[in-house]
Coordinates of C-alpha atoms in Angstrom, one line a residue:
Chain L
M294 CA -0.1 -0.1 0.1
D295 CA 1.3 3.3 -0.9
Q296 CA -1.2 5.4 0.7
N297 CA -0.8 6.3 4.7
A298 CA -3.8 5.6 6.8
V299 CA -2.5 8.1 9.5
E300 CA 0.0 11.2 9.4
V301 CA 1.2 13.7 11.5
A302 CA 3.1 16.4 11.0
G303 CA 5.0 18.3 13.4
L304 CA 2.0 17.9 16.2
T305 CA 2.2 19.6 19.2
K306 CA -0.5 19.7 21.8
A307 CA 0.1 22.3 25.0
F308 CA -1.9 22.4 28.1
G309 CA -1.2 25.6 29.6
G310 CA 2.7 25.4 29.8
V311 CA 2.8 21.9 29.5
R312 CA 3.5 20.5 26.0
A313 CA 2.1 17.0 26.4
V314 CA 3.1 16.3 22.7
E315 CA 5.9 18.0 21.1
K316 CA 6.4 18.0 17.4
V317 CA 5.6 14.4 16.6
S318 CA 5.7 13.3 13.3
M319 CA 4.3 9.5 12.4
K320 CA 3.0 7.9 9.1
V321 CA 1.2 4.7 9.5
P322 CA 0.5 3.0 6.1
V323 CA -2.9 1.1 5.8
G324 CA -3.4 -2.1 7.3
Q325 CA -0.1 -1.5 9.7
R326 CA -0.4 -2.9 13.3
R327 CA 1.3 0.2 14.8
A328 CA 2.3 -0.1 18.6
L329 CA 2.5 3.1 20.6
I330 CA 4.7 2.9 24.0
G331 CA 6.3 5.0 26.5
P332 CA 6.1 5.4 30.1
N333 CA 3.0 7.2 32.0
G334 CA 2.7 11.3 31.0
A335 CA 4.6 10.5 27.7
G336 CA 1.9 11.9 25.7
K337 CA 0.5 8.9 24.0
T338 CA -3.1 9.4 25.0
T339 CA -2.8 12.9 24.1
L340 CA -1.5 12.4 20.7
F341 CA -4.5 9.7 20.4
N342 CA -7.1 12.6 21.5
C343 CA -5.7 14.8 18.8
I344 CA -5.8 12.6 16.1
T345 CA -9.4 11.4 16.6
G346 CA -10.5 14.9 17.4
T347 CA -11.3 14.8 21.0
F348 CA -9.3 18.1 21.2
F349 CA -7.5 20.3 18.3
P350 CA -3.5 20.5 18.5
T351 CA -1.6 23.7 19.2
S352 CA 0.5 23.4 15.9
G353 CA 1.1 20.6 13.2
K354 CA -1.0 18.8 10.8
I355 CA -3.0 15.5 10.7
F356 CA -3.9 13.8 7.6
L357 CA -6.3 10.9 7.8
F358 CA -6.0 8.9 4.1
G359 CA -4.4 12.1 2.5
K360 CA -7.1 14.3 3.9
D361 CA -6.1 17.1 6.1
V362 CA -8.3 16.9 9.1
T363 CA -6.4 19.3 11.3
R364 CA -9.4 21.1 12.0
L365 CA -12.7 18.7 11.8
A366 CA -14.9 18.1 14.3
E367 CA -14.4 14.7 16.1
H368 CA -18.0 13.1 14.6
R369 CA -16.9 13.7 11.3
R370 CA -13.6 12.0 11.9
T371 CA -15.5 9.0 12.6
A372 CA -17.5 9.1 9.6
M373 CA -14.1 9.1 7.6
G374 CA -13.3 6.0 9.1
I375 CA -11.7 6.4 12.5
G376 CA -12.9 4.2 15.6
R377 CA -11.7 4.3 18.8
T378 CA -11.7 2.8 22.5
Y379 CA -10.7 4.6 25.7
Q380 CA -8.2 3.9 28.6
I381 CA -11.0 4.5 31.0
T382 CA -14.1 2.0 30.1
N383 CA -16.4 4.1 28.1
V384 CA -19.8 2.6 27.4
F385 CA -23.2 3.5 28.3
H386 CA -23.8 1.8 31.4
D387 CA -27.5 2.2 31.8
L388 CA -28.4 0.8 28.6
T389 CA -28.6 -2.7 27.5
V390 CA -25.4 -4.7 25.8
L391 CA -27.6 -4.8 22.5
E392 CA -28.4 -1.1 22.5
N393 CA -24.7 -0.3 23.2
L394 CA -23.9 -2.0 20.1
I395 CA -26.9 -0.6 18.2
L396 CA -25.5 2.9 19.2
A397 CA -22.3 2.1 17.4
V398 CA -23.9 0.4 14.4
Q399 CA -26.0 3.9 13.8
G400 CA -23.6 6.3 14.5
N401 CA -22.3 6.8 11.0
S402 CA -25.8 6.4 9.3
R403 CA -28.6 8.5 9.0
Q404 CA -30.5 5.8 10.9
K405 CA -29.7 8.0 13.9
W406 CA -32.2 10.4 13.2
V407 CA -35.2 8.2 12.1
M408 CA -37.9 9.1 14.6
H409 CA -41.1 7.7 13.9
R410 CA -40.1 3.6 13.7
P411 CA -39.1 1.7 16.8
V412 CA -34.9 0.5 17.2
S413 CA -36.1 -3.4 16.8
A414 CA -37.7 -2.5 13.0
F415 CA -33.9 -2.0 12.0
S416 CA -33.1 -5.6 11.1
G417 CA -30.2 -5.1 9.5
S418 CA -28.7 -3.1 12.4
L419 CA -29.6 -5.5 14.7
K420 CA -27.7 -8.3 13.0
R421 CA -24.4 -6.3 12.5
A422 CA -24.7 -5.7 16.5
G423 CA -25.0 -9.6 17.0
K424 CA -22.4 -10.1 14.7
E425 CA -20.0 -7.6 16.3
L426 CA -20.9 -9.0 19.8
D427 CA -20.0 -12.5 18.6
R428 CA -16.8 -11.5 17.6
V429 CA -15.9 -10.2 21.0
G430 CA -17.7 -13.2 22.9
L431 CA -20.6 -11.4 24.2
T432 CA -23.5 -12.8 22.6
D433 CA -25.0 -14.6 25.7
R434 CA -25.1 -10.9 27.2
T435 CA -27.0 -9.3 24.5
H436 CA -29.9 -8.4 26.6
D437 CA -28.1 -7.6 29.7
S438 CA -27.8 -4.0 31.6
V439 CA -24.0 -3.2 30.7
Q440 CA -23.9 -2.3 34.7
H441 CA -24.4 -6.1 35.3
L442 CA -21.1 -6.9 33.0
S443 CA -17.6 -7.8 34.7
Y444 CA -15.0 -5.2 34.3
G445 CA -13.3 -7.8 31.8
E446 CA -16.6 -8.2 29.8
R447 CA -17.0 -4.2 29.7
R448 CA -13.2 -3.9 28.0
Q449 CA -14.7 -6.5 25.4
L450 CA -17.7 -4.1 24.9
E451 CA -15.5 -1.4 24.6
L452 CA -13.6 -3.0 21.8
A453 CA -17.3 -4.1 20.0
L454 CA -18.5 -0.9 19.9
A455 CA -15.0 0.5 18.3
L456 CA -15.7 -2.2 15.4
A457 CA -19.2 -1.8 15.0
S458 CA -18.7 1.6 13.4
R459 CA -16.9 -0.1 10.8
P460 CA -13.6 1.7 11.2
R461 CA -10.8 1.8 8.5
V462 CA -8.8 2.7 11.4
L463 CA -8.5 1.6 14.9
F464 CA -7.3 3.4 17.7
L465 CA -7.2 1.4 20.9
D466 CA -6.0 2.7 24.5
E467 CA -4.6 0.6 26.6
P468 CA -7.2 -2.2 25.6
C469 CA -5.5 -4.3 28.4
S470 CA -5.5 -2.2 31.3
G471 CA -6.5 -3.6 34.5
L472 CA -7.1 -7.0 33.1
S473 CA -5.8 -10.5 34.6
P474 CA -3.2 -12.4 32.4
G475 CA -6.0 -14.5 30.9
E476 CA -8.0 -11.9 30.0
R477 CA -5.3 -10.0 28.3
Q478 CA -4.9 -13.1 26.7
R479 CA -8.1 -13.3 25.5
I480 CA -8.2 -9.3 23.9
A481 CA -5.1 -9.9 22.3
E482 CA -6.7 -12.7 20.5
I483 CA -9.6 -10.7 19.3
I484 CA -6.9 -7.9 17.9
R485 CA -5.2 -10.3 16.1
E486 CA -8.1 -11.6 14.5
F487 CA -9.4 -8.1 13.3
P488 CA -9.3 -8.1 9.4
Q489 CA -6.3 -7.2 7.9
D490 CA -7.6 -4.1 5.9
I491 CA -8.1 -2.4 9.2
T492 CA -5.5 -0.1 10.3
V493 CA -4.6 -1.0 14.0
I494 CA -3.0 1.8 16.1
L495 CA -2.3 0.3 19.9
I496 CA -1.3 1.9 23.1
E497 CA 0.0 -0.8 25.5
H498 CA 1.8 -1.3 28.8
D499 CA 2.0 -4.9 28.7
M500 CA 5.4 -5.2 26.6
S501 CA 4.5 -8.8 25.2
I502 CA 1.3 -7.6 24.0
A503 CA 2.4 -4.6 22.5
L504 CA 5.4 -5.9 20.8
G505 CA 3.6 -9.3 20.0
L506 CA 0.6 -7.4 18.0
A507 CA 2.6 -4.8 16.2
D508 CA 4.6 -4.7 12.5
Q509 CA 6.2 -1.3 13.6
V510 CA 6.8 0.4 17.2
A511 CA 7.1 3.9 18.0
V512 CA 8.3 4.9 21.5
L513 CA 7.3 8.1 23.0
H514 CA 9.2 9.9 26.0
R515 CA 8.1 13.1 27.0
G516 CA 5.9 14.0 24.2
S517 CA 8.6 12.7 21.4
I518 CA 9.2 9.9 19.5
I519 CA 12.5 8.5 20.5
L520 CA 12.4 5.5 17.9
E521 CA 10.4 4.2 15.3
G522 CA 11.6 0.4 14.5
T523 CA 10.2 -3.3 14.4
P524 CA 9.5 -4.7 17.8
D525 CA 12.9 -6.7 17.8
E526 CA 14.5 -3.2 17.3
V527 CA 12.7 -1.9 20.3
R528 CA 13.6 -4.7 22.2
A529 CA 17.6 -4.4 21.2
N530 CA 17.7 -0.7 21.5
P531 CA 19.2 0.2 24.8
E532 CA 18.0 3.4 25.3
V533 CA 14.4 2.2 25.2
R534 CA 15.3 0.0 27.9
E535 CA 16.6 2.5 29.8
V536 CA 13.6 5.2 29.5
Y537 CA 10.9 2.7 29.7
L538 CA 11.9 -0.6 31.1
G539 CA 14.1 1.3 33.6
K540 CA 17.9 1.1 34.3
V541 CA 19.2 -2.3 34.3
Chain Q
M125 CA -45.8 -8.4 32.5
V126 CA -47.9 -8.1 29.2
L127 CA -50.8 -10.2 30.2
R128 CA -50.8 -7.5 33.6
K129 CA -50.6 -4.6 31.5
W130 CA -53.4 -4.7 29.0
P131 CA -56.4 -5.3 31.4
L132 CA -54.8 -2.3 33.3
L133 CA -54.5 0.0 30.6
F134 CA -58.1 -1.0 29.1
C135 CA -59.3 0.3 33.0
A136 CA -57.5 3.1 32.2
V137 CA -58.8 4.2 29.0
A138 CA -62.6 3.3 30.1
A139 CA -62.5 5.2 33.1
A140 CA -60.8 8.4 31.0
L141 CA -63.5 8.3 28.4
F142 CA -66.4 8.0 30.7
A143 CA -64.7 10.6 33.2
P144 CA -67.3 13.4 32.5
L145 CA -70.5 11.1 33.3
Y146 CA -69.5 10.4 36.8
L147 CA -67.0 13.3 37.9
G148 CA -68.4 16.6 38.9
P149 CA -67.6 19.9 37.2
F150 CA -65.0 20.3 39.7
W151 CA -63.1 17.2 39.7
L152 CA -63.8 17.0 36.0
S153 CA -61.6 20.6 35.9
L154 CA -58.6 19.3 37.8
L155 CA -58.4 15.8 35.6
M156 CA -58.0 18.3 32.7
Q157 CA -55.3 20.5 34.5
I158 CA -53.7 17.0 35.4
L159 CA -53.5 15.9 31.9
I160 CA -52.6 19.5 30.4
F161 CA -49.6 20.0 33.0
G162 CA -48.7 16.4 32.8
L163 CA -48.2 17.0 29.0
L164 CA -46.1 20.1 29.8
A165 CA -44.0 17.7 32.6
L166 CA -43.7 15.2 29.7
S167 CA -41.6 18.0 27.8
V168 CA -39.4 18.2 30.7
E169 CA -39.0 14.3 30.8
L170 CA -37.8 14.4 27.4
L171 CA -35.2 16.4 28.2
L172 CA -34.5 15.5 31.8
G173 CA -35.1 12.0 31.4
H174 CA -33.7 11.3 27.7
I175 CA -30.4 13.4 27.5
G176 CA -30.1 14.3 31.2
L177 CA -31.0 18.1 30.5
F178 CA -32.5 20.3 33.2
S179 CA -34.5 22.7 31.3
V180 CA -36.4 25.5 33.5
C181 CA -37.8 27.4 30.7
Q182 CA -40.6 25.2 29.6
A183 CA -43.1 27.4 30.8
A184 CA -41.9 30.2 28.3
F185 CA -42.6 27.8 25.4
F186 CA -46.4 27.0 27.1
A187 CA -47.1 30.8 27.7
V188 CA -45.8 32.0 24.1
S189 CA -48.6 29.8 22.3
A190 CA -51.0 30.6 25.4
Y191 CA -50.8 34.1 24.7
T192 CA -50.5 34.1 20.9
V193 CA -54.1 32.3 20.9
A194 CA -55.3 34.8 23.4
I195 CA -53.9 38.0 21.3
L196 CA -55.2 36.5 18.2
Q197 CA -58.4 36.0 19.2
V198 CA -59.2 38.4 21.6
K199 CA -57.4 41.7 20.4
Y200 CA -57.2 40.8 16.6
G201 CA -60.5 38.8 16.4
Q202 CA -58.8 35.9 14.5
P203 CA -60.9 32.7 14.6
T204 CA -59.4 29.0 16.4
I205 CA -58.7 28.0 13.0
V206 CA -55.7 30.9 12.5
A207 CA -54.7 31.3 16.5
V208 CA -54.0 27.5 17.0
P209 CA -51.5 27.1 14.2
A210 CA -50.1 30.4 15.3
G211 CA -49.6 29.4 18.8
L212 CA -47.7 25.9 17.7
G213 CA -45.7 28.5 15.3
A214 CA -44.7 30.6 18.0
A215 CA -43.7 27.9 20.4
I216 CA -41.4 26.1 17.6
I217 CA -40.0 29.5 16.6
L218 CA -39.2 30.5 20.5
S219 CA -37.7 27.3 21.2
L220 CA -35.6 27.1 17.9
I221 CA -34.1 30.5 19.1
Y222 CA -34.0 28.9 23.0
G223 CA -32.4 26.2 21.4
I224 CA -29.0 28.0 21.8
A225 CA -29.3 27.0 25.5
V226 CA -27.9 23.3 24.1
R227 CA -24.4 24.6 24.3
T228 CA -23.9 24.7 27.4
S229 CA -24.3 21.7 30.3
G230 CA -25.1 20.8 33.4
V231 CA -25.2 23.8 35.9
Y232 CA -24.6 26.3 33.2
F233 CA -27.7 25.0 30.9
I234 CA -29.9 25.2 34.1
L235 CA -28.6 28.7 34.5
V236 CA -29.2 29.7 30.7
T237 CA -32.4 28.2 30.6
I238 CA -33.7 30.3 34.0
A239 CA -32.2 33.4 32.5
L240 CA -34.1 32.8 29.1
G241 CA -37.5 31.6 30.7
H242 CA -37.4 35.1 32.6
V243 CA -36.8 37.0 29.4
F244 CA -40.0 35.8 28.4
W245 CA -41.6 36.4 31.5
G246 CA -40.5 39.9 31.7
I247 CA -41.9 40.9 27.9
S248 CA -45.4 39.3 29.0
W249 CA -44.8 41.5 32.3
T250 CA -43.7 44.8 30.8
W251 CA -45.0 44.9 27.3
V252 CA -48.3 46.2 29.0
S253 CA -49.7 47.7 25.5
F254 CA -49.5 44.3 23.6
T255 CA -50.0 41.6 26.5
N256 CA -51.9 43.6 29.2
G257 CA -49.3 43.4 31.4
E258 CA -49.8 42.2 34.9
G259 CA -53.6 41.9 34.2
G260 CA -53.1 39.3 31.4
I261 CA -55.5 38.4 28.8
T262 CA -59.0 37.7 29.7
N263 CA -62.2 36.5 27.9
V264 CA -60.5 34.2 25.2
P265 CA -63.4 32.7 23.4
A266 CA -64.3 29.1 23.3
P267 CA -62.6 27.1 20.7
A268 CA -64.9 27.2 17.4
V269 CA -64.5 25.4 14.1
G270 CA -66.9 27.2 11.3
S271 CA -70.3 27.1 13.3
L272 CA -69.3 24.3 15.8
T273 CA -68.5 26.0 19.2
I274 CA -66.9 24.1 22.2
T275 CA -68.6 25.7 25.3
S276 CA -69.2 22.9 27.8
H277 CA -66.3 21.9 30.0
S278 CA -67.3 18.0 29.4
S279 CA -66.8 18.1 25.1
Y280 CA -63.7 20.0 25.5
Y281 CA -62.3 17.2 27.9
Y282 CA -62.4 14.8 25.1
I283 CA -60.4 17.3 23.0
V284 CA -58.0 17.5 26.0
L285 CA -57.9 13.5 26.3
A286 CA -57.4 13.0 22.5
V287 CA -54.5 15.5 22.2
V288 CA -52.9 14.2 25.4
A289 CA -53.2 10.6 24.0
L290 CA -51.9 11.3 20.3
C291 CA -49.1 13.2 22.0
V292 CA -48.5 10.1 24.3
V293 CA -48.2 7.8 21.6
G294 CA -46.3 10.0 19.6
Y295 CA -43.7 10.3 22.5
R296 CA -43.3 6.5 23.0
T297 CA -42.9 6.0 19.3
L298 CA -40.0 8.8 19.6
T299 CA -38.7 7.5 22.8
R300 CA -38.1 3.8 21.3
S301 CA -36.9 4.7 18.1
P302 CA -33.1 5.2 17.2
F303 CA -33.5 8.7 17.3
G304 CA -34.6 8.2 21.0
L305 CA -32.0 5.6 22.1
T306 CA -29.4 8.2 20.4
L307 CA -30.7 10.9 23.4
R308 CA -30.2 8.1 26.0
G309 CA -26.7 7.4 24.5
I310 CA -25.9 11.4 24.7
R311 CA -27.1 11.3 28.5
E312 CA -25.0 8.0 29.3
S313 CA -21.7 9.4 27.5
E314 CA -21.2 12.4 25.3
S315 CA -17.7 11.5 24.6
R316 CA -18.2 8.0 23.4
M317 CA -21.4 9.2 21.6
R318 CA -18.8 12.0 19.4
G319 CA -16.2 8.9 19.3
L320 CA -19.1 6.7 17.5
G321 CA -20.0 9.7 15.0
Y322 CA -22.7 11.6 16.4
N323 CA -23.2 15.0 16.2
I324 CA -24.1 15.8 19.9
A325 CA -25.3 19.4 19.5
A326 CA -27.4 18.7 16.7
H327 CA -29.1 15.9 18.7
K328 CA -29.6 18.0 21.6
Y329 CA -30.7 21.1 19.7
T330 CA -33.7 18.8 17.8
A331 CA -34.9 17.2 21.1
F332 CA -34.9 20.7 22.4
V333 CA -37.2 21.9 19.9
L334 CA -39.1 18.6 20.1
A335 CA -39.8 19.4 23.9
G336 CA -40.6 23.2 23.2
T337 CA -43.2 22.0 20.7
L338 CA -44.4 19.9 23.0
S339 CA -45.0 22.6 25.8
G340 CA -46.3 24.7 23.1
I341 CA -49.1 22.3 22.7
A342 CA -50.1 22.0 26.4
G343 CA -50.0 25.8 26.2
L344 CA -52.8 25.6 23.5
L345 CA -54.9 22.8 25.3
Y346 CA -54.7 25.4 28.7
I347 CA -55.6 28.5 26.9
Y348 CA -58.9 27.3 25.5
F349 CA -59.6 25.5 29.0
N350 CA -58.6 28.6 31.5
R351 CA -59.5 31.2 28.8
F352 CA -57.3 33.7 30.5
V353 CA -53.5 34.1 30.5
S354 CA -51.3 36.1 32.8
P355 CA -47.3 36.3 33.5
A356 CA -47.9 34.2 36.1
N357 CA -48.1 30.8 33.1
A358 CA -44.9 32.0 31.9
E359 CA -43.2 32.2 35.2
F360 CA -40.0 30.6 36.5
F361 CA -42.3 29.1 39.3
L362 CA -44.5 27.1 36.8
S363 CA -41.1 25.6 35.0
I364 CA -40.1 24.4 38.6
E365 CA -43.5 23.0 39.5
V366 CA -43.5 21.0 36.2
A367 CA -40.0 19.9 36.6
L368 CA -40.8 19.0 40.4
M369 CA -43.8 16.8 38.7
V370 CA -41.4 14.9 36.8
L371 CA -39.3 13.9 39.6
V372 CA -42.5 13.0 42.0
G373 CA -43.6 11.0 39.6
G374 CA -40.4 9.4 38.2
T375 CA -37.9 10.1 35.4
G376 CA -37.9 7.8 32.7
T377 CA -41.4 7.2 32.2
I378 CA -44.1 8.5 30.3
L379 CA -46.6 7.5 33.0
G380 CA -44.5 9.5 35.6
P381 CA -45.3 13.0 34.5
F382 CA -48.7 12.5 34.7
I383 CA -48.6 10.9 38.1
G384 CA -46.7 13.5 39.5
S385 CA -49.1 16.0 37.7
A386 CA -51.9 14.4 39.7
I387 CA -49.9 14.5 43.1
M388 CA -48.8 18.2 42.8
L389 CA -52.3 19.4 41.4
G390 CA -54.4 17.6 44.0
L391 CA -52.0 18.0 46.8
R392 CA -52.2 21.8 45.8
N393 CA -56.1 21.8 45.6
Y394 CA -55.7 20.4 49.6
V395 CA -53.2 21.8 51.3
S396 CA -54.6 25.4 49.7
A397 CA -57.9 25.1 51.4
Y398 CA -55.9 24.7 55.1
I399 CA -52.9 27.2 54.5
D400 CA -51.7 29.8 52.4
Q401 CA -48.2 29.1 51.5
W402 CA -48.5 26.2 49.2
M403 CA -44.7 27.1 48.4
I404 CA -43.8 25.9 51.7
V405 CA -45.3 22.6 50.7
M406 CA -43.9 22.1 47.3
G407 CA -40.2 22.7 48.9
L408 CA -40.5 20.1 51.4
I409 CA -42.2 17.8 48.8
F410 CA -38.9 19.0 46.9
I411 CA -36.7 18.2 49.4
I412 CA -38.1 14.8 50.9
T413 CA -38.5 13.7 46.7
M414 CA -34.7 14.6 46.3
L415 CA -33.8 12.7 50.0
W416 CA -35.2 9.8 50.1
T417 CA -37.4 8.9 46.4
P418 CA -34.8 10.3 43.9
D419 CA -36.8 8.1 41.4
G420 CA -40.1 9.3 42.3
V421 CA -43.2 7.5 43.2
L422 CA -43.0 5.2 40.1
G423 CA -39.5 4.0 41.6
V424 CA -41.1 3.4 44.8
I425 CA -43.6 1.3 43.2
R426 CA -41.0 -0.5 41.0
R427 CA -39.1 -1.5 43.8
L428 CA -41.7 -2.7 45.7
G429 CA -42.1 -5.3 43.0
V430 CA -45.3 -4.2 41.3
W431 CA -44.6 -3.1 38.1
G432 CA -41.6 -4.5 36.0
R433 CA -39.1 -2.3 34.2
T434 CA -40.2 0.6 32.7
S435 CA -40.7 -0.2 28.9
H436 CA -38.9 2.2 27.1
N437 CA -35.4 1.1 28.8
Q438 CA -35.2 -1.8 26.6
P439 CA -35.4 -2.3 22.9
G440 CA -38.8 -3.4 21.6
H441 CA -38.5 -6.9 20.7
R442 CA -36.8 -7.8 23.9
T443 CA -36.9 -11.6 24.8
P444 CA -35.6 -12.8 28.1
T445 CA -32.6 -14.4 28.3
P446 CA -31.6 -16.3 31.3
E447 CA -28.2 -15.3 32.8
E448 CA -25.6 -18.1 31.0
G449 CA -22.7 -18.6 33.2
K450 CA -19.2 -18.0 31.0

């Protein structure tokens, strides 16, 4: 593929005097699995939020599939094919699992404006919702309220919501955070089975999962990218060991 | 649950249809007020129960349609057939303007809607040459279409009942639709909704205008019931009272606002006979509700296990699934 799914050029985001992200440039080709690693406070989530449109960068440019989206509203970027999950589980607690999925499915269609027909009349979106639930293994929870889901199941739902909007680029913000080793493997398995044409950009603290899933890794430290390379190159790099894994 | 619900609904419909036969004029008039203010409370419920926006200016939309009808009929001698659409149009236009309030959220939304409501009240109070100021507009004629004039309270009751029933059916359809689900999604997590491709502001604005329209319909029913409108109908106090109806009855349901309306208006009639300060009693009800029954009367009933879950918290074709172990 010659096209980049995501391109970031000289991106800076400052909160008051703190530069959370400073002059970051990065290109992610279509279909790549890219891991973003770095210690706490390195600016990974801020970089995500700038690219997905949660807030606008202080300076620099963002391109999605070659189109400049630096000043585009978040919901419009979603319509262009961005999907994301959140570090802190962000699902609809008072709704059922199925309703959560329907909201994700209809997000990019005109269906969200329909007022005169019940949700249950849209068999197409119900079917798609069911398929996404199947993919993350939540089919038996379809009609349960999210309140009754375990933390691990909510992380699975988080993934299902992002997938249900049929993204072309998926931003996963620590999908395994707070999970037991067994549950982590399960989430990693789900991510590995994503269709190959979906570009995945992943923040993950669990090194074995991050390096196991990624084709390319970018290491962030104090708001800047200090290294980009394959998982093996990253593992071997002494500087990364120092800032990320700690001095030996 | 379905089997238990239908006979109840049937009894309620029968009781409502034959009400003028067994209710005296006082009770029939109270019942009409309960329906009209219940409808106004339902407009609060659309915003509060679905998007989580606490609007304190619904009285403005209620009053603008009532005033429009009164002024057109009394001052300009226009017939009902002109006054009613104009009144509804006025409510829609005012809510399109006041809709800017949705750009704020939380406490700021409450404050902005208080201010917007007050602006309309201020106009109705001070523009004496147009609105008669404090005196209000009296002697609004009975609604008439051609040669048919609806003078008796019992025949007007059927109009109120029919309009409220239509609005309730429409409301139920709306809340079960993808649009209704979208509103509940916004209540749960705005950031996630944006991330899923929703233009939050557009949905909030649309819901606000729909709620304003519903308030305007309640105002239309009110003006031909009361035949008199004054700045009291646009007051902050009325907006608070209808919001309280929703809280007392229980949010998240269609029945709640009407039950709240019945409780509040029933109490007001009863209490006013003994003490002058109805406001004190209302304040106490507010505090008691917030402290001990934040989900209202229906919430208490549901907790006692008499009722099942509310209908519109679940998708229409729900089949119960047993909780299976993983």
